[in-house]
mmCIF file of N, CA and C in Angstrom:
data_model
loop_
_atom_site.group_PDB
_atom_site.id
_atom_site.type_symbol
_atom_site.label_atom_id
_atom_site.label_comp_id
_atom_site.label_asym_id
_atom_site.label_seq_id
_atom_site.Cartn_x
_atom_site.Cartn_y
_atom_site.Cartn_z
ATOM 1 N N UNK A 1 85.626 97.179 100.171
ATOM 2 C CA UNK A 1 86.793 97.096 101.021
ATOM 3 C C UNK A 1 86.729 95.884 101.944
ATOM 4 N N UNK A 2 85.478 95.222 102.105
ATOM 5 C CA UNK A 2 85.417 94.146 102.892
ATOM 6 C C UNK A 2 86.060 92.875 102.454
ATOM 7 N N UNK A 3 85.970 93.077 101.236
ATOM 8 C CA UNK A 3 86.352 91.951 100.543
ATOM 9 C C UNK A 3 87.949 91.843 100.765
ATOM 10 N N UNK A 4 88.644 92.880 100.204
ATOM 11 C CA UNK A 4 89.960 93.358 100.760
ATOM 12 C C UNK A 4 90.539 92.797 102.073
ATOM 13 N N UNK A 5 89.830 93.572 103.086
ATOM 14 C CA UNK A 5 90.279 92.854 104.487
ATOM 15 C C UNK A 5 89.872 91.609 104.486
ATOM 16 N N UNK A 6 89.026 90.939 104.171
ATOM 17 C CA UNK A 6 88.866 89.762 104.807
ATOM 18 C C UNK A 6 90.407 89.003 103.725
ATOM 19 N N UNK A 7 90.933 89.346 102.700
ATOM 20 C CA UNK A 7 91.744 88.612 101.996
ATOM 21 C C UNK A 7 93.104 88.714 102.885
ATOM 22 N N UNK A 8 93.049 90.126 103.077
ATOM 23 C CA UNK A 8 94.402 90.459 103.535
ATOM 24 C C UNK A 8 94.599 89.434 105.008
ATOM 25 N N UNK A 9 93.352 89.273 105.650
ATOM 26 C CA UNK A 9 93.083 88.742 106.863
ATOM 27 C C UNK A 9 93.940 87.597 106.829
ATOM 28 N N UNK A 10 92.704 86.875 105.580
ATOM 29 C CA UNK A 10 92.819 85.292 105.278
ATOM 30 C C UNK A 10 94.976 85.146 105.341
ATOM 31 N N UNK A 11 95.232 85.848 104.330
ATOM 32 C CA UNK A 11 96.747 85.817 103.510
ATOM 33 C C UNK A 11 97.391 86.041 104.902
ATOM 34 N N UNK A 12 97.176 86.685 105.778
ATOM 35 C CA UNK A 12 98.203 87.220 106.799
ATOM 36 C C UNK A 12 98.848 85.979 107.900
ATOM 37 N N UNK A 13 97.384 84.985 107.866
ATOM 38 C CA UNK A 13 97.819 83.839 108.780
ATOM 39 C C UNK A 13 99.108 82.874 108.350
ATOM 40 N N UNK A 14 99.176 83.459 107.236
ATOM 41 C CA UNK A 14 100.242 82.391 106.473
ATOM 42 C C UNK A 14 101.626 82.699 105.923
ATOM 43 N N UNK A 15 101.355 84.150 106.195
ATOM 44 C CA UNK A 15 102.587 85.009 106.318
ATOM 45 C C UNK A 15 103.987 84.319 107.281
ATOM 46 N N UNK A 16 105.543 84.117 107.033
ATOM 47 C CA UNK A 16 106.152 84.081 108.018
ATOM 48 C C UNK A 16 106.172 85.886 108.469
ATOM 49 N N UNK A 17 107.617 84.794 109.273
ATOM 50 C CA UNK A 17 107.789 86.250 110.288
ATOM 51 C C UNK A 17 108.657 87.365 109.388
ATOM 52 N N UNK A 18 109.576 86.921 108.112
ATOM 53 C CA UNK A 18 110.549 87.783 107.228
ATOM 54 C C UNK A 18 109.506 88.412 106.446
ATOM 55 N N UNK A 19 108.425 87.920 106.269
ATOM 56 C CA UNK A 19 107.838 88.382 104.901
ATOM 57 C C UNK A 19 106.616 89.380 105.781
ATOM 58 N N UNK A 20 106.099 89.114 106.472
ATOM 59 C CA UNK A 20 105.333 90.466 107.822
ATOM 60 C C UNK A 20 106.294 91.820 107.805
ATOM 61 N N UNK A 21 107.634 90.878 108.113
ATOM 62 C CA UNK A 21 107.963 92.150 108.335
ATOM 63 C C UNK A 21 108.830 93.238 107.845
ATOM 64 N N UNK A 22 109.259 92.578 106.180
ATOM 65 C CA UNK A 22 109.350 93.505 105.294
ATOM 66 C C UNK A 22 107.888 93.735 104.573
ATOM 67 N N UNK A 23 107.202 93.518 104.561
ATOM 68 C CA UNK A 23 105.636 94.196 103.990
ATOM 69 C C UNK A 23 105.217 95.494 105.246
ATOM 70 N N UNK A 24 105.282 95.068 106.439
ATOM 71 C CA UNK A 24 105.249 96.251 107.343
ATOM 72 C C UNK A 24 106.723 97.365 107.066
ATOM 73 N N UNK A 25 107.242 97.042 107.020
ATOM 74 C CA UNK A 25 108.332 97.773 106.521
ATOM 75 C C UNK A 25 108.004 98.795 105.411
ATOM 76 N N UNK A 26 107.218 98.297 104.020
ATOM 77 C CA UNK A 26 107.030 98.703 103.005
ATOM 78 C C UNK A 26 105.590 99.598 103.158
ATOM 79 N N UNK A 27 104.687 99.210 104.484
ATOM 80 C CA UNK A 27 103.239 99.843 104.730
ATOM 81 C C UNK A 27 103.688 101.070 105.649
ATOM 82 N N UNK A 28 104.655 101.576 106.491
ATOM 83 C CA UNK A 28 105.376 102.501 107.191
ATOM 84 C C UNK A 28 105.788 103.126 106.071
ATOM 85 N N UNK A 29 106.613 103.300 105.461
ATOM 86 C CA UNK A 29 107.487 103.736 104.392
ATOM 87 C C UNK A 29 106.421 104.741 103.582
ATOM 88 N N UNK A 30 105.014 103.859 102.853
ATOM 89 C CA UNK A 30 104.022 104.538 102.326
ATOM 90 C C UNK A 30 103.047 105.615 103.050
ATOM 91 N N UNK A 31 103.475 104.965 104.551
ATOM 92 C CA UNK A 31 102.268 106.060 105.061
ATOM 93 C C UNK A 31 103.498 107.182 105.764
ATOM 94 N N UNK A 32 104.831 107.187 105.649
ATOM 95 C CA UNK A 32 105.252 108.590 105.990
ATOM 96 C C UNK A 32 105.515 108.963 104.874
ATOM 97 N N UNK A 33 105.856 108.480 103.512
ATOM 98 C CA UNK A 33 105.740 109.676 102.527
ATOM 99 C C UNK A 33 105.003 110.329 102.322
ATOM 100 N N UNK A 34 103.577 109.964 102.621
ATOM 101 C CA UNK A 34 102.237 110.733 102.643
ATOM 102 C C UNK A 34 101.737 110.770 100.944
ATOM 103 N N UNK A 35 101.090 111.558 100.786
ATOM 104 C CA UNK A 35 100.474 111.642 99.120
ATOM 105 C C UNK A 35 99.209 110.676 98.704
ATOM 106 N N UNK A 36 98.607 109.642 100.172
ATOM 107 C CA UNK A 36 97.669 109.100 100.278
ATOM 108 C C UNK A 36 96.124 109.676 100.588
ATOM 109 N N UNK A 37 95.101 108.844 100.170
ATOM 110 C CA UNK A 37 93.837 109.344 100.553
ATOM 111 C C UNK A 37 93.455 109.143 101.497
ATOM 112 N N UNK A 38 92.661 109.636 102.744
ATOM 113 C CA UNK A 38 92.258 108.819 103.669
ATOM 114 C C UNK A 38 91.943 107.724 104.003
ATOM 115 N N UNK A 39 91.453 107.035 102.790
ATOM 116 C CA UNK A 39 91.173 105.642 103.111
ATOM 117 C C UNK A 39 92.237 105.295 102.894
ATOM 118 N N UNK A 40 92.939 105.306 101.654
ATOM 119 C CA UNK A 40 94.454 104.670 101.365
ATOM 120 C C UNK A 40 94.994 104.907 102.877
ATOM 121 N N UNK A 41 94.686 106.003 103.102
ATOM 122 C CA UNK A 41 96.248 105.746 104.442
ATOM 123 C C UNK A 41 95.244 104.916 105.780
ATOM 124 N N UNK A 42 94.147 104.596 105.656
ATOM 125 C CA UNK A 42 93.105 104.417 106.896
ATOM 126 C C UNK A 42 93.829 102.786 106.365
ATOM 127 N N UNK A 43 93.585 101.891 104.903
ATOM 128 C CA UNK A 43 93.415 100.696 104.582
ATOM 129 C C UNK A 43 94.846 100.155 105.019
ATOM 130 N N UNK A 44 96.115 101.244 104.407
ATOM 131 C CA UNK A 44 97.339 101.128 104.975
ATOM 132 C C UNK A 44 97.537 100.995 106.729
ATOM 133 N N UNK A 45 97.034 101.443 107.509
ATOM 134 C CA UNK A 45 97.187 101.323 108.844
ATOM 135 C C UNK A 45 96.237 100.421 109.082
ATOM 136 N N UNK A 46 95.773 99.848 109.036
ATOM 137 C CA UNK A 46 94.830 98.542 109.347
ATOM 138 C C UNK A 46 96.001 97.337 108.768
ATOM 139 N N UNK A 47 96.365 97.752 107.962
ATOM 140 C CA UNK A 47 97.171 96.271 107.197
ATOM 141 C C UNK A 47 98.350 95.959 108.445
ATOM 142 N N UNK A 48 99.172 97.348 108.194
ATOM 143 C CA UNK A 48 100.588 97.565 109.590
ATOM 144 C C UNK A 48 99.874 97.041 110.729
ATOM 145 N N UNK A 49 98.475 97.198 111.260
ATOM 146 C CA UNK A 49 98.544 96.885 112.494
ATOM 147 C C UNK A 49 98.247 95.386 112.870
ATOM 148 N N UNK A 50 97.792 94.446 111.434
ATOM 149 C CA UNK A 50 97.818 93.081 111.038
ATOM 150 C C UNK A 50 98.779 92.715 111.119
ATOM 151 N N UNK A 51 99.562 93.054 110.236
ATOM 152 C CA UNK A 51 101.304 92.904 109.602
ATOM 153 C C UNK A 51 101.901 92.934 111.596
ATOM 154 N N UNK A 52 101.447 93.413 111.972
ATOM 155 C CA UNK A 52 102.689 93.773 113.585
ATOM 156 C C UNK A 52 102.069 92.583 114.701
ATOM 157 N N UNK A 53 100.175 92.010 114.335
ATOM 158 C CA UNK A 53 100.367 91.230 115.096
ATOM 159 C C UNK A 53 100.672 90.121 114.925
ATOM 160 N N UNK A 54 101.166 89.899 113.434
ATOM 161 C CA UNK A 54 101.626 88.531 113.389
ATOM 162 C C UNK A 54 103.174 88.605 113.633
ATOM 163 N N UNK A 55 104.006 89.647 113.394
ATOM 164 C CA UNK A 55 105.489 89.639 114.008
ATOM 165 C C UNK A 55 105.606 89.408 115.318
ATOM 166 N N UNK A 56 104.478 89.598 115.988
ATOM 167 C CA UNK A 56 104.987 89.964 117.286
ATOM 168 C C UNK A 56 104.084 88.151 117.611
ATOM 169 N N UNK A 57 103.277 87.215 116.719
ATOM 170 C CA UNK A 57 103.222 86.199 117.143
ATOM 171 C C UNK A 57 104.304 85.437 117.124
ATOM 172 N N UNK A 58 104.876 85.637 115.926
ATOM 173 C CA UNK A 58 106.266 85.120 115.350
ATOM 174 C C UNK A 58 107.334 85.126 116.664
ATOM 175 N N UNK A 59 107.321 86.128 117.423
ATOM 176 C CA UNK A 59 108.508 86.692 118.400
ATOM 177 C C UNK A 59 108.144 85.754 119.602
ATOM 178 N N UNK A 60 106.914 86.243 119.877
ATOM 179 C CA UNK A 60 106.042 84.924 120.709
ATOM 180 C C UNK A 60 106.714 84.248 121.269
ATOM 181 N N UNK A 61 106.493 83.623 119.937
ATOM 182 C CA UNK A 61 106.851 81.777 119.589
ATOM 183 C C UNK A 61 108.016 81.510 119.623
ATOM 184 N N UNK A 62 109.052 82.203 119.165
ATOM 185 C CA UNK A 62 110.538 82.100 119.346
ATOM 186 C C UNK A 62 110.757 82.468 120.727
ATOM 187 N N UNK A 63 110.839 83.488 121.279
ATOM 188 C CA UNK A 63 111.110 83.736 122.775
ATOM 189 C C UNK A 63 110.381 82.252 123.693
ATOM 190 N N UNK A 64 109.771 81.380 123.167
ATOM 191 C CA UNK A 64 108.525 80.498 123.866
ATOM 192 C C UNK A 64 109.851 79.573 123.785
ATOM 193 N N UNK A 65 110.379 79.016 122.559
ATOM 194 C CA UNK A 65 111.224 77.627 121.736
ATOM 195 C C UNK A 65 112.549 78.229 122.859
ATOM 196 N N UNK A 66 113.128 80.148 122.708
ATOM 197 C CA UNK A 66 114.173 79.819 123.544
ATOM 198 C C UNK A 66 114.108 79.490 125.313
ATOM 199 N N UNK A 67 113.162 79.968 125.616
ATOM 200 C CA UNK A 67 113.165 79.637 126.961
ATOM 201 C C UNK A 67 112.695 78.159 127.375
ATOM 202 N N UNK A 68 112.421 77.252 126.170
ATOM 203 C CA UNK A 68 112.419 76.219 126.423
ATOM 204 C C UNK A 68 113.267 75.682 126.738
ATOM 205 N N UNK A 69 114.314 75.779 125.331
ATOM 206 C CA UNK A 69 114.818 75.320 124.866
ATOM 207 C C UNK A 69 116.548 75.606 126.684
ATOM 208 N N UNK A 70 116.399 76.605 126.823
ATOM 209 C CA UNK A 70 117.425 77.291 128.115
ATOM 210 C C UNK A 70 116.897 76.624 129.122
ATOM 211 N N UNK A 71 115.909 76.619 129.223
ATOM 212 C CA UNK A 71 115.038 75.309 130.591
ATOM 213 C C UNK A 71 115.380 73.714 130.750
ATOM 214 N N UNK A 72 115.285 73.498 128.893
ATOM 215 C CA UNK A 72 115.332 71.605 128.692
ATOM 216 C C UNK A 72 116.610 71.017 129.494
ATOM 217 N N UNK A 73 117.734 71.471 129.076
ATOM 218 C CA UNK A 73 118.918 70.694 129.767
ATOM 219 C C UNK A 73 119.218 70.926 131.136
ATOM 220 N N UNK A 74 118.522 71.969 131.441
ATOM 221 C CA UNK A 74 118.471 71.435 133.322
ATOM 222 C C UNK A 74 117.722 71.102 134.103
ATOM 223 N N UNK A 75 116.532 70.519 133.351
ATOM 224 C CA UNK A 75 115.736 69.729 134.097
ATOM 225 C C UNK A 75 115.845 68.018 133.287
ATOM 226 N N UNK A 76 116.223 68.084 132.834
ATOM 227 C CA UNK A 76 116.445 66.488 131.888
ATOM 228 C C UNK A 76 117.338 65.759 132.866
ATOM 229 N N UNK A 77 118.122 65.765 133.199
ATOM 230 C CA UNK A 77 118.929 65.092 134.288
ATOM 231 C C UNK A 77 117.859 64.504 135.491
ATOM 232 N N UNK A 78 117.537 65.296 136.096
ATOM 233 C CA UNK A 78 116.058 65.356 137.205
ATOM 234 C C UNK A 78 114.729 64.265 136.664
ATOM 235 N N UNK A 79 114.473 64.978 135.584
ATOM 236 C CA UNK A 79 113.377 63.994 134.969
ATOM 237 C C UNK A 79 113.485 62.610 134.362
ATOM 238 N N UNK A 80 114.638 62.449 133.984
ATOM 239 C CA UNK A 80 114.978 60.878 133.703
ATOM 240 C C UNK A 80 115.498 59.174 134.333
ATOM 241 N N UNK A 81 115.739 60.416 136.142
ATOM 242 C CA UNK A 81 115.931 59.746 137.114
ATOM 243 C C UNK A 81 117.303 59.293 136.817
ATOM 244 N N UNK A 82 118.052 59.149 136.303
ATOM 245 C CA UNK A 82 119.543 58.426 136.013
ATOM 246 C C UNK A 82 120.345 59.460 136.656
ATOM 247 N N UNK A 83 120.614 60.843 136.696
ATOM 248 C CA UNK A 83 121.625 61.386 137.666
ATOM 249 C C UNK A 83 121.895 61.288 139.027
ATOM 250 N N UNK A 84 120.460 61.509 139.263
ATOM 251 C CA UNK A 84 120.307 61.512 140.620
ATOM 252 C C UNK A 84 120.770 60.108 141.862
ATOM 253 N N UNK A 85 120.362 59.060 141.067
ATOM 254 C CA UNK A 85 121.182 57.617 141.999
ATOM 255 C C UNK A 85 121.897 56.989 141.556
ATOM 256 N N UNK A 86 122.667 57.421 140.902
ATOM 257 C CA UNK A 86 124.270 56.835 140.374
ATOM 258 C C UNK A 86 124.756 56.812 141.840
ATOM 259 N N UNK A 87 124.713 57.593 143.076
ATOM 260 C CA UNK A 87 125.337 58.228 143.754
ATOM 261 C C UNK A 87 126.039 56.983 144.729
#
């Protein structure tokens, strides 16, 4: 099983954010139908809880780009010095 995680590990960094999070989608789905073994459902919840921290890096990073991005045009005026002594 080590071998396993360390793949799933490796593969997960390279995951986007659509493809995390229909595979978590699809690792939920398997572990409430149930009909798994303990490990199956132990290997399944280790994956979801991989699978969720890369969505939630994904979200991160976007919430990071919009509050930049809502910040950039009102400080650009200020920082380029040209608004301010037109005056």
């Amino acid at each position: 099983m080590t071998d396993d995680a360390t793949t799933a590990a490796g593969a997960t960094g390279t995951l986007g954010y659509e493809q995390a999070r229909d595979e978590l989608i699809e690792v939920v789905r398997r572990l409430e139908a149930g009909g798994t073994t303990l490990e199956e459902s132990l290997a399944l919840w280790e994956r979801g809880e991989e699978l969720a921290k890369v969505c939630r890096h994904w979200l991160e990073g976007a919430r990071a780009r919009l509050d930049a991005a809502l910040a950039g045009p009102a400080d650009s005026p200020e920082s380029d010095g040209t608004a301010a002594d037109n005056g």
